[in-house]
Amino acid sequence: MDSITSPPPCPNTVSVRRNPPRRGRPTPMKAPIPSQLEELLPTTISDPPLPTVADQAPPSESLKVFLRIKPIVRTITAAACKQLGEATRSRAKNAWPQNPTAKKNSTKEKQPAKKIGSEICISVTDSHSVTISPPPLLVDSKKIKSEVYEGFSHVFAPDSLQNEVYEKMVKPIVDDFLEGRSGMLAALGPSGSGKTHTVFGTPRERGMVPLALQHIFKQSKGRDCKFSRSFYLSIFEIYSERGKGEKICDLIPERVDSGLQSSSKRVQEVMVSNAPEAESLIACAMLKRATSMTNTNSQSSRSQCIINLHMKRGEGSNQPDDAVLTVVDLAGAEREKRTGNQGAKLLESNFINNTSMVFGLCLRALLEHQKNPKKPLQKHFQNSLLTKYLREYLEGKKRMSLILTVKPGEDDYLDTACLLRQASPYMKIKFNNIEDPSSSICNKRSIQSFSRIGQQKRMKPSAIDAQVSIPKPTPYSFHLSFIPEASTMDKPDSIRSSSVKLSSNESLTRERSHIIMQNFAKAIWRVLKQYKDKLLVSSISFL
Ligand SMILES: Nc1ncnc2c1ncn2[C@@H]1O[C@H](COP(=O)(O)OP(=O)(O)OP(=O)(O)O)[C@@H](O)[C@H]1O
């Protein structure tokens, strides 16, 4: 494995600085030389606990955004495999935990590392900033400049070790969790950039989840049993089969050890009492996760994977708050041109990209709302299951950290630049309680309804209670109001009242479409106006 220090400066480019804080620091020596060019479930799998006072971070705290650069490692891709006539579909991801078959394949897959040097598009400027340099072709044809991104909580160089990443990024979240504060870590980045590697790792290089488990159980061990706490694990994935709406799949094997408690609900929450027990559950879960071989990753995740560790305090404890530690391994955004995906895989890609986009939109909306509180917080979280589940985090009510993973190759410039451009402003997001006091109740309801989304299809309209509205099951539009308990079903009188509610729902939908159309019209108007101005200018220059 090669480690990368810094790419040689790309001639004919100048550096532009992006991101806060804009400090008056000299452009690093290694930077390019200036030139003349310029979003069930865990419900009972217990609902994630409502935000408590402990969950609410001090208002000044900002979202932590970390960046990790993957070392350059050449792996066999789908295209290469096709040539060899090998199968292109697998289910078990070759990450932590150990999958003997996959491991064998992986050692075969790794080819001698690429020669590095001019092929690198990103370099570490210092521990908080990076410089990305476009490949010469783009510099010449599109006059793209090299850019400096700064303000990251930490930039992990390609040779960074998992332990180092854990200490700087995850340990503070775990310490808070052990103090009773919920927290989340989400890994974002293009396909094959190392999200799963960072989150789960390999048997040799254990990832954030196994390291966190080890830390948590080590800390909990010698504690007074009077203040004992118990830990419950749930792991599930959200995926879309052939683009037909989103589904939740419990990744914990249906028949877990009899020694472990399990819930009968769709997503199990299993009590774990030590790290190896938890790790072996995650190991089994990972074997169930949907993966596939693409042109960019031999074992690309096709789903959003969510791991929750729920800490419940013992009865004798004077700190009754529960806390949840959530780790999200998002499926990597993919460009069709690069992955060469077709058919079902292309549909999966659309789902993956859509979820990533909605996740980003939520954060962007939060940022805009915080910049200008008069601007209402857009409810983009409604557009995907993942964001609906993570609503509290995406509305800035609970702490979360983001780890952006990028690939350093020259070919990866567009993916890397795109991610940095989109995600680096998120570091300006502050954690504060931006919703009204009823929000926690609303949110509990939304999470409950989310957890029962799978049951909706089984419910007949006649069975809906008078207080209940019926959601229209479109792939990315799930209803957030009350979903009935099974016990409220089979009440024929309710048909009329539910249809009344339906019509009010329709009017809401119509109103929303009207607003969207209005905004769309405004945008078109602006574009047309710009064109008009440009036409005017060019016609003047002709005269
Ligand atoms: N820091 C790293 N050190 C060593 N190998 C790495 C590192 N990051 C990623 N890899 C390797 O690169 C390959 C792709 O990584 P990984 O599967 O984690 O990507 P990903 O971002 O999860 O992709 P996808 O979104 O498609 O699932 C794996 O073989 C992994 O072991």
Coordinates of C-alpha atoms and ligand atoms in Angstrom, one line a residue:
M1 CA 0.0 0.0 0.0
D2 CA 1.3 3.3 -0.9
S3 CA 1.2 6.4 1.1
I4 CA 0.9 9.7 -0.5
T5 CA 2.5 12.8 0.6
S6 CA 1.6 15.4 -1.9
P7 CA 1.1 15.7 -5.6
P8 CA 3.4 17.8 -7.7
P9 CA 1.8 21.1 -8.4
C10 CA -0.2 21.2 -11.5
P11 CA 1.2 23.8 -13.7
N12 CA -1.1 26.5 -15.1
T13 CA -3.4 26.5 -12.2
V14 CA -4.0 28.9 -9.3
S15 CA -5.4 27.9 -5.9
V16 CA -8.7 29.2 -4.8
R17 CA -9.6 28.9 -1.1
R18 CA -12.9 27.5 -0.1
N19 CA -14.6 27.0 3.2
P20 CA -14.5 28.7 6.5
P21 CA -12.7 29.8 8.3
R22 CA -10.8 31.9 5.8
R23 CA -7.6 32.5 7.6
G24 CA -5.0 34.7 6.2
R25 CA -2.5 32.0 5.8
P26 CA 0.1 31.8 3.1
T27 CA -0.7 29.3 0.3
P28 CA 1.3 26.2 1.2
M29 CA 4.6 25.6 -0.5
K30 CA 3.3 22.5 -2.2
A31 CA 0.3 24.2 -3.6
P32 CA 0.2 24.8 -7.4
I33 CA 2.1 27.8 -8.7
P34 CA -0.1 30.7 -9.6
S35 CA -0.1 31.6 -13.2
Q36 CA -2.1 33.9 -15.4
L37 CA -5.0 31.5 -15.5
E38 CA -7.3 31.9 -12.7
E39 CA -33.0 10.1 5.4
L40 CA -40.4 -0.2 11.6
L41 CA -38.3 0.2 12.9
P42 CA -36.2 0.1 15.9
T43 CA -39.3 1.2 17.5
T44 CA -39.6 -1.1 20.0
I45 CA -36.9 -2.2 18.7
S46 CA -37.2 0.6 20.8
D47 CA -37.7 4.0 19.3
P48 CA -34.6 6.0 19.6
P49 CA -35.0 7.9 22.8
L50 CA -36.4 11.4 22.6
P51 CA -33.9 14.1 22.9
T52 CA -33.1 14.8 26.4
V53 CA -31.4 17.7 28.0
A54 CA -28.2 15.7 27.9
D55 CA -28.7 15.2 24.1
Q56 CA -28.9 18.8 23.4
A57 CA -25.5 20.2 22.7
P58 CA -24.3 23.6 23.7
P59 CA -25.4 26.1 21.0
S60 CA -21.9 27.0 19.9
E61 CA -20.9 23.4 18.9
S62 CA -20.5 22.9 15.2
L63 CA -20.9 19.8 13.2
K64 CA -17.6 18.0 12.9
V65 CA -16.5 17.1 9.4
F66 CA -13.5 14.8 9.0
L67 CA -11.9 13.9 5.8
R68 CA -10.1 10.6 5.1
I69 CA -8.1 10.0 2.0
K70 CA -7.9 6.5 0.8
P71 CA -4.5 5.1 -0.2
I72 CA -4.1 4.2 -3.8
V73 CA -4.8 0.5 -4.2
R74 CA -5.6 -1.0 -7.5
T75 CA -8.4 -3.6 -7.2
I76 CA -10.1 -5.7 -9.9
T77 CA -13.2 -4.1 -11.1
A78 CA -16.4 -5.5 -12.6
A79 CA -15.1 -4.7 -16.1
A80 CA -11.9 -6.6 -15.5
C81 CA -13.8 -9.5 -13.9
K82 CA -16.1 -9.7 -16.9
Q83 CA -13.1 -10.2 -19.1
L84 CA -12.0 -13.0 -16.9
G85 CA -15.5 -14.5 -17.1
E86 CA -16.0 -14.3 -13.4
A87 CA -19.3 -13.9 -11.6
T88 CA -20.2 -10.3 -10.8
R89 CA -22.6 -10.6 -7.9
S90 CA -21.8 -11.3 -4.3
R91 CA -23.6 -10.7 -1.1
A92 CA -20.9 -10.8 1.6
K93 CA -18.9 -7.7 1.8
N94 CA -15.2 -8.2 2.2
A95 CA -14.8 -6.0 5.1
W96 CA -14.7 -6.6 8.8
P97 CA -15.8 -9.2 9.8
Q98 CA -13.7 -11.9 8.3
N99 CA -15.3 -13.7 5.5
P100 CA -12.8 -16.5 4.6
T101 CA -13.9 -16.8 1.0
A102 CA -14.0 -13.2 0.3
K103 CA -10.6 -12.7 2.0
K104 CA -9.1 -15.2 -0.4
N105 CA -10.6 -13.3 -3.3
S106 CA -9.4 -10.0 -2.0
T107 CA -5.8 -11.1 -1.8
K108 CA -6.0 -12.3 -5.4
E109 CA -7.7 -9.1 -6.4
K110 CA -5.0 -6.7 -5.2
Q111 CA -2.6 -5.9 -7.9
P112 CA 0.6 -4.1 -7.6
A113 CA -0.1 -0.6 -6.6
K114 CA -0.3 2.2 -9.1
K115 CA 2.7 4.3 -9.6
I116 CA 2.0 7.5 -7.8
G117 CA 3.0 11.0 -8.5
S118 CA 1.3 13.1 -11.1
E119 CA -1.8 10.8 -10.8
I120 CA -2.8 12.2 -7.4
C121 CA -5.5 14.9 -7.3
I122 CA -5.6 15.6 -3.6
S123 CA -2.9 16.4 -1.1
V124 CA -2.9 17.1 2.6
T125 CA -2.0 20.7 3.2
D126 CA -2.1 20.5 7.0
S127 CA -4.1 18.5 9.5
H128 CA -7.2 20.6 8.8
S129 CA -7.0 21.3 5.1
V130 CA -6.4 19.8 1.7
T131 CA -5.6 21.0 -1.8
I132 CA -7.2 19.4 -4.8
S133 CA -5.6 19.8 -8.2
P134 CA -7.5 19.1 -11.4
P135 CA -5.8 16.8 -14.0
P136 CA -3.9 18.7 -16.7
L137 CA -6.6 17.9 -19.3
L138 CA -9.2 19.7 -17.3
V139 CA -6.9 22.6 -16.6
D140 CA -6.3 23.0 -20.3
S141 CA -9.8 22.5 -21.6
K142 CA -11.9 23.9 -18.8
K143 CA -9.5 26.2 -17.0
I144 CA -10.3 24.6 -13.7
K145 CA -8.3 25.9 -10.8
S146 CA -6.8 24.0 -7.9
E147 CA -8.6 24.6 -4.7
V148 CA -7.8 24.6 -1.0
Y149 CA -10.4 23.3 1.4
E150 CA -9.9 24.1 5.0
G151 CA -11.7 23.9 8.3
F152 CA -12.0 20.2 8.6
S153 CA -11.9 18.8 12.2
H154 CA -9.1 16.6 11.0
V155 CA -7.8 15.4 7.7
F156 CA -6.6 11.8 7.7
A157 CA -3.8 11.2 5.3
P158 CA -3.8 8.1 3.1
D159 CA -1.4 6.4 5.5
S160 CA -3.5 7.0 8.6
L161 CA -4.3 4.1 10.8
Q162 CA -7.7 3.0 12.0
N163 CA -6.7 3.6 15.6
E164 CA -5.7 7.2 14.8
V165 CA -9.0 7.8 13.1
Y166 CA -10.8 6.3 16.1
E167 CA -9.0 8.3 18.7
K168 CA -9.6 11.6 16.9
M169 CA -13.0 11.1 15.5
V170 CA -15.0 8.4 17.3
K171 CA -13.7 8.3 20.8
P172 CA -15.2 11.7 21.8
I173 CA -18.6 10.5 20.5
V174 CA -18.3 7.3 22.4
D175 CA -17.3 9.1 25.6
D176 CA -20.4 11.3 25.3
F177 CA -22.5 8.2 24.6
L178 CA -21.2 6.6 27.8
E179 CA -22.2 9.9 29.6
G180 CA -25.8 9.4 28.3
R181 CA -25.7 11.6 25.2
S182 CA -26.8 10.2 21.8
G183 CA -24.5 10.7 18.9
M184 CA -24.1 9.7 15.3
L185 CA -21.3 9.1 12.9
A186 CA -22.1 9.0 9.2
A187 CA -19.7 8.0 6.4
L188 CA -20.1 9.8 3.1
G189 CA -18.2 9.5 -0.1
P190 CA -18.1 8.1 -3.6
S191 CA -18.2 4.4 -4.2
G192 CA -15.0 2.6 -3.3
S193 CA -13.6 5.5 -1.3
G194 CA -13.3 3.5 2.0
K195 CA -16.5 4.2 3.9
T196 CA -17.1 0.5 4.8
H197 CA -13.4 0.1 5.5
T198 CA -13.5 3.0 7.9
V199 CA -16.7 1.9 9.6
F200 CA -16.1 -1.9 9.8
G201 CA -12.5 -2.3 8.8
T202 CA -10.9 -5.7 8.3
P203 CA -9.8 -8.4 10.8
R204 CA -6.4 -6.8 10.7
E205 CA -7.4 -3.2 10.7
R206 CA -10.5 -3.1 12.8
G207 CA -12.8 -0.3 12.0
M208 CA -14.7 2.3 14.0
V209 CA -17.5 0.0 15.1
P210 CA -15.4 -2.8 16.5
L211 CA -13.1 -0.3 18.1
A212 CA -16.0 1.5 19.7
L213 CA -17.5 -1.7 21.0
Q214 CA -14.2 -2.6 22.6
H215 CA -14.0 0.8 24.2
I216 CA -17.6 0.8 25.4
F217 CA -17.4 -2.7 27.1
K218 CA -14.0 -2.0 28.5
Q219 CA -15.3 1.2 30.2
S220 CA -18.5 -0.5 31.4
K221 CA -16.7 -3.5 32.9
G222 CA -15.5 -2.5 36.3
R223 CA -18.5 -0.2 37.1
D224 CA -20.6 -0.5 40.2
C225 CA -23.5 -2.9 39.3
K226 CA -25.9 -0.5 41.1
F227 CA -25.4 1.9 38.2
S228 CA -25.1 -0.8 35.6
R229 CA -26.4 -0.4 32.2
S230 CA -27.3 -2.7 29.4
F231 CA -26.6 -2.4 25.7
Y232 CA -28.9 -3.4 22.9
L233 CA -27.7 -3.7 19.3
S234 CA -29.7 -3.4 16.2
I235 CA -28.4 -3.4 12.6
F236 CA -30.5 -2.9 9.5
E237 CA -30.2 -1.7 6.0
I238 CA -32.4 0.4 3.8
Y239 CA -32.2 -0.7 0.2
S240 CA -34.2 -0.5 -3.0
E241 CA -34.6 -3.6 -5.1
R242 CA -34.6 -2.6 -8.7
G243 CA -35.6 0.9 -7.8
K244 CA -39.0 -0.2 -6.5
G245 CA -39.3 1.8 -3.4
E246 CA -37.3 1.5 -0.2
K247 CA -37.2 -1.5 2.0
I248 CA -35.8 -2.1 5.5
C249 CA -34.0 -5.3 6.0
D250 CA -33.0 -6.5 9.5
L251 CA -29.4 -7.7 9.2
I252 CA -29.3 -9.5 12.5
P253 CA -29.9 -13.2 11.9
E254 CA -33.4 -14.3 12.7
R255 CA -32.2 -16.9 15.2
V256 CA -29.7 -15.4 17.4
D257 CA -28.2 -17.3 20.3
S258 CA -30.7 -18.2 23.0
G259 CA -28.5 -16.5 25.5
L260 CA -29.4 -13.2 23.9
Q261 CA -32.7 -11.4 24.2
S262 CA -34.4 -10.6 21.0
S263 CA -37.4 -8.7 20.1
S264 CA -40.2 -10.1 17.9
K265 CA -40.4 -6.9 15.9
R266 CA -39.2 -6.5 12.4
V267 CA -35.9 -5.1 13.4
Q268 CA -34.5 -6.9 16.3
E269 CA -32.7 -5.2 19.2
V270 CA -30.5 -7.7 20.8
M271 CA -29.0 -7.4 24.2
V272 CA -25.2 -7.7 24.1
S273 CA -23.0 -8.0 27.1
N274 CA -19.5 -7.9 25.7
A275 CA -17.6 -6.8 22.7
P276 CA -17.0 -10.2 21.1
E277 CA -20.7 -11.0 21.3
A278 CA -21.6 -7.8 19.6
E279 CA -18.9 -8.2 17.0
S280 CA -20.0 -11.7 16.1
L281 CA -23.5 -10.3 15.6
I282 CA -22.2 -7.6 13.4
A283 CA -20.1 -10.2 11.6
C284 CA -23.2 -12.2 10.7
A285 CA -25.1 -9.0 9.8
M286 CA -22.4 -8.0 7.4
L287 CA -22.7 -11.2 5.6
K288 CA -26.3 -10.5 4.9
R289 CA -25.7 -7.0 3.6
A290 CA -26.5 -6.3 0.0
T291 CA -23.3 -5.8 -2.0
S292 CA -22.4 -6.1 -5.6
M293 CA -19.4 -5.8 -7.9
T294 CA -19.2 -2.6 -9.9
N295 CA -16.6 -0.9 -12.0
T296 CA -15.5 1.2 -9.0
N297 CA -15.6 -1.3 -6.2
S298 CA -15.4 -5.1 -6.2
Q299 CA -17.8 -5.2 -3.2
S300 CA -19.8 -2.1 -3.4
S301 CA -22.5 -1.6 -0.8
R302 CA -25.9 -1.4 -2.4
S303 CA -27.7 -0.2 0.8
Q304 CA -27.6 2.3 3.6
C305 CA -26.5 0.4 6.7
I306 CA -27.4 1.6 10.1
I307 CA -26.0 0.3 13.4
N308 CA -27.5 1.4 16.7
L309 CA -26.2 0.6 20.1
H310 CA -28.8 1.5 22.6
M311 CA -27.6 2.0 26.2
K312 CA -30.3 1.6 28.9
R313 CA -29.5 2.6 32.4
G314 CA -30.1 0.3 35.3
E315 CA -33.0 1.2 37.6
G316 CA -30.8 2.3 40.5
S317 CA -29.1 4.9 38.4
N318 CA -29.7 8.5 39.2
Q319 CA -29.2 9.3 35.5
P320 CA -32.2 7.7 33.8
D321 CA -31.4 8.8 30.3
D322 CA -31.0 6.2 27.6
A323 CA -28.6 7.0 24.8
V324 CA -28.1 5.7 21.3
L325 CA -24.9 5.5 19.4
T326 CA -25.7 5.4 15.7
V327 CA -23.2 4.6 12.9
V328 CA -24.3 5.0 9.3
D329 CA -22.5 3.5 6.4
L330 CA -24.0 5.1 3.4
A331 CA -23.8 3.5 0.0
G332 CA -21.4 5.4 -2.1
A333 CA -22.6 7.9 -4.7
E334 CA -21.9 6.7 -8.2
R335 CA -21.6 8.3 -11.6
E336 CA -23.3 6.2 -14.2
K337 CA -20.5 6.9 -16.7
R338 CA -17.9 5.5 -14.3
T339 CA -19.6 2.5 -12.9
G340 CA -21.0 1.4 -16.2
N341 CA -24.0 0.2 -14.4
Q342 CA -27.0 -1.0 -16.4
G343 CA -30.4 -2.5 -15.7
A344 CA -31.1 -3.4 -12.1
K345 CA -27.8 -2.1 -11.0
L346 CA -28.5 1.3 -12.6
L347 CA -31.8 1.4 -10.7
E348 CA -30.0 0.6 -7.5
S349 CA -27.6 3.4 -8.3
N350 CA -30.4 5.8 -8.7
F351 CA -31.7 4.9 -5.3
I352 CA -28.2 5.3 -3.8
N353 CA -27.7 8.7 -5.4
N354 CA -31.1 9.8 -4.5
T355 CA -30.6 9.0 -0.8
S356 CA -27.2 10.7 -0.8
M357 CA -28.8 13.7 -2.5
V358 CA -31.6 13.9 0.0
F359 CA -29.2 13.5 2.9
G360 CA -27.2 16.4 1.5
L361 CA -30.3 18.5 0.9
C362 CA -31.3 18.1 4.5
L363 CA -28.0 19.4 5.8
R364 CA -27.9 22.2 3.2
A365 CA -31.4 23.2 4.3
L366 CA -30.4 23.2 7.9
L367 CA -27.4 25.4 7.1
E368 CA -29.5 27.8 5.2
H369 CA -32.1 27.9 8.0
Q370 CA -29.4 28.6 10.5
K371 CA -27.9 31.4 8.4
N372 CA -31.3 32.9 7.9
P373 CA -33.7 31.8 10.6
K374 CA -36.5 33.6 8.8
K375 CA -36.2 31.0 6.1
P376 CA -38.3 28.0 7.1
L377 CA -36.4 24.7 7.5
Q378 CA -37.2 22.7 4.4
K379 CA -38.5 19.2 5.2
H380 CA -36.3 17.3 2.8
F381 CA -36.0 14.5 5.3
Q382 CA -39.5 13.3 4.2
N383 CA -38.0 12.2 0.9
S384 CA -36.1 9.1 2.0
L385 CA -36.4 6.5 4.7
L386 CA -32.9 7.1 5.9
T387 CA -33.3 10.8 6.4
K388 CA -36.6 10.2 8.0
Y389 CA -35.0 8.0 10.5
L390 CA -32.1 10.4 11.1
R391 CA -34.4 13.4 11.3
E392 CA -33.3 14.6 14.7
Y393 CA -29.7 14.6 13.6
L394 CA -30.4 16.3 10.3
E395 CA -32.3 19.0 12.1
G396 CA -29.4 19.8 14.3
K397 CA -31.0 18.5 17.5
K398 CA -28.4 15.9 18.3
R399 CA -24.7 15.7 17.8
M400 CA -23.3 14.1 14.7
S401 CA -20.1 13.9 12.9
L402 CA -19.4 13.2 9.3
I403 CA -16.5 11.4 7.8
L404 CA -16.0 12.2 4.2
T405 CA -13.9 9.6 2.4
V406 CA -12.3 10.3 -0.9
K407 CA -10.1 8.6 -3.4
P408 CA -6.9 10.4 -4.4
G409 CA -6.5 9.3 -8.0
E410 CA -6.4 11.7 -10.8
D411 CA -9.4 9.9 -12.3
D412 CA -11.3 10.5 -9.1
Y413 CA -10.9 14.3 -9.3
L414 CA -14.5 15.0 -10.3
D415 CA -15.9 12.7 -7.5
T416 CA -13.6 14.2 -4.9
A417 CA -14.1 17.8 -5.9
C418 CA -17.9 17.3 -6.0
L419 CA -18.0 15.8 -2.5
L420 CA -15.7 18.5 -1.1
R421 CA -17.7 21.3 -2.7
Q422 CA -21.0 19.9 -1.4
A423 CA -20.0 18.7 2.0
S424 CA -17.4 21.1 3.3
P425 CA -19.9 23.8 4.0
Y426 CA -21.6 21.5 6.5
M427 CA -18.9 22.3 9.0
K428 CA -20.7 25.6 9.5
I429 CA -23.8 23.8 10.9
K430 CA -24.4 24.4 14.6
F431 CA -26.2 22.1 16.9
N432 CA -29.1 23.8 18.6
N433 CA -32.7 23.2 19.3
I434 CA -34.4 24.7 16.4
E435 CA -37.8 23.2 16.7
D436 CA -40.8 24.0 18.8
P437 CA -41.3 22.0 22.1
S438 CA -43.9 19.7 20.5
S439 CA -41.3 18.6 18.0
S440 CA -40.1 15.7 20.2
I441 CA -43.6 14.3 20.2
C442 CA -44.0 14.7 16.5
N443 CA -40.7 13.1 16.0
K444 CA -41.5 10.2 18.1
R445 CA -44.7 9.7 16.1
S446 CA -42.7 10.0 12.9
I447 CA -40.2 7.4 14.0
Q448 CA -43.0 5.1 15.1
S449 CA -44.7 5.5 11.7
F450 CA -41.4 4.9 10.0
S451 CA -40.9 1.7 11.9
R452 CA -44.2 0.5 10.7
I453 CA -43.9 1.5 7.1
G454 CA -43.5 -2.2 6.3
Q455 CA -46.9 -2.9 7.8
Q456 CA -48.7 -0.3 5.8
K457 CA -48.9 -2.4 2.7
R458 CA -50.7 -5.1 4.7
M459 CA -53.3 -2.7 6.0
K460 CA -56.6 -2.5 4.1
P461 CA -58.1 1.0 3.8
S462 CA -61.2 -0.2 5.6
A463 CA -59.2 -1.0 8.6
I464 CA -57.9 2.5 9.2
D465 CA -59.0 4.2 12.3
A466 CA -60.9 7.5 12.1
Q467 CA -57.9 9.5 13.4
V468 CA -55.6 8.0 10.9
S469 CA -54.5 9.3 7.5
I470 CA -53.7 7.0 4.8
P471 CA -50.3 7.5 3.1
K472 CA -49.9 7.2 -0.5
P473 CA -47.1 4.7 -1.0
T474 CA -44.8 6.4 -3.4
P475 CA -41.2 5.3 -3.3
Y476 CA -39.8 8.5 -1.8
S477 CA -42.8 10.0 -0.2
F478 CA -43.8 8.4 3.1
H479 CA -46.5 9.7 5.3
L480 CA -45.4 10.9 8.7
S481 CA -48.6 11.1 10.6
F482 CA -50.0 8.4 12.8
I483 CA -50.0 4.9 11.6
P484 CA -52.6 2.8 13.5
E485 CA -51.7 0.1 15.9
A486 CA -52.8 -3.4 14.8
S487 CA -55.4 -3.4 17.5
T488 CA -57.2 -0.4 15.9
M489 CA -57.8 -2.4 12.7
D490 CA -61.0 -3.8 11.4
K491 CA -63.3 -0.9 12.3
P492 CA -65.7 -0.6 9.3
D493 CA -67.1 2.8 10.6
S494 CA -63.8 4.4 9.9
I495 CA -64.0 4.2 6.2
R496 CA -65.7 7.6 5.7
S497 CA -63.6 9.5 8.2
S498 CA -60.4 8.2 6.7
S499 CA -61.6 9.4 3.3
V500 CA -62.3 12.8 4.7
K501 CA -58.7 12.9 6.0
L502 CA -57.6 11.7 2.6
S503 CA -59.1 14.7 0.9
S504 CA -57.4 17.1 3.3
N505 CA -54.2 15.2 2.5
E506 CA -54.8 15.8 -1.2
S507 CA -55.3 19.5 -0.7
L508 CA -52.0 19.6 1.2
T509 CA -50.3 17.7 -1.7
R510 CA -51.8 20.1 -4.2
E511 CA -50.7 23.1 -2.2
R512 CA -47.2 21.7 -2.0
S513 CA -47.1 21.1 -5.8
H514 CA -48.3 24.6 -6.4
I515 CA -45.5 26.0 -4.3
I516 CA -43.0 23.8 -6.2
M517 CA -44.4 25.0 -9.5
Q518 CA -44.2 28.6 -8.5
N519 CA -40.6 28.2 -7.5
F520 CA -39.8 26.4 -10.7
A521 CA -41.5 29.2 -12.7
K522 CA -39.5 31.8 -10.8
A523 CA -36.2 30.0 -11.5
I524 CA -37.0 29.7 -15.2
W525 CA -37.9 33.4 -15.3
R526 CA -34.5 34.3 -13.8
V527 CA -32.7 32.1 -16.3
L528 CA -34.6 33.7 -19.2
K529 CA -33.8 37.1 -17.9
Q530 CA -30.1 36.3 -17.8
Y531 CA -30.3 35.1 -21.3
K532 CA -32.0 38.2 -22.4
D533 CA -29.3 40.3 -20.8
K534 CA -26.6 38.2 -22.5
L535 CA -28.4 38.5 -25.9
L536 CA -28.5 42.2 -25.4
V537 CA -24.8 42.5 -24.6
S538 CA -23.8 40.3 -27.6
S539 CA -26.1 42.2 -30.0
I540 CA -24.6 45.5 -28.8
S541 CA -21.1 44.1 -29.4
F542 CA -22.1 43.2 -33.0
L543 CA -23.3 46.7 -33.7
Ligands
LIG1 N1 -7.8 3.4 4.3 C1 -7.8 2.2 3.6 N2 -6.7 1.4 3.7 C2 -6.7 0.3 3.1 N3 -7.6 -0.2 2.2 C3 -8.7 0.6 2.0 C4 -8.8 1.8 2.7 N4 -10.0 2.4 2.4 C5 -10.6 1.5 1.5 N5 -9.8 0.5 1.3 C6 -10.1 -0.7 0.4 O1 -10.7 -0.2 -0.7 C7 -11.8 -1.1 -1.1 C8 -13.1 -0.3 -1.2 O2 -13.4 0.2 0.0 P1 -14.8 0.2 0.7 O3 -15.6 -1.0 0.3 O4 -14.7 0.5 2.1 O5 -15.5 1.5 -0.1 P2 -16.9 2.1 0.1 O6 -16.7 3.6 0.1 O7 -17.6 1.5 1.2 O8 -17.6 1.7 -1.3 P3 -19.2 1.5 -1.6 O9 -19.9 2.8 -1.3 O10 -19.2 1.2 -3.1 O11 -19.6 0.4 -0.7 C9 -11.8 -2.2 -0.1 O12 -11.1 -3.3 -0.6 C10 -11.1 -1.6 1.1 O13 -10.5 -2.6 1.9

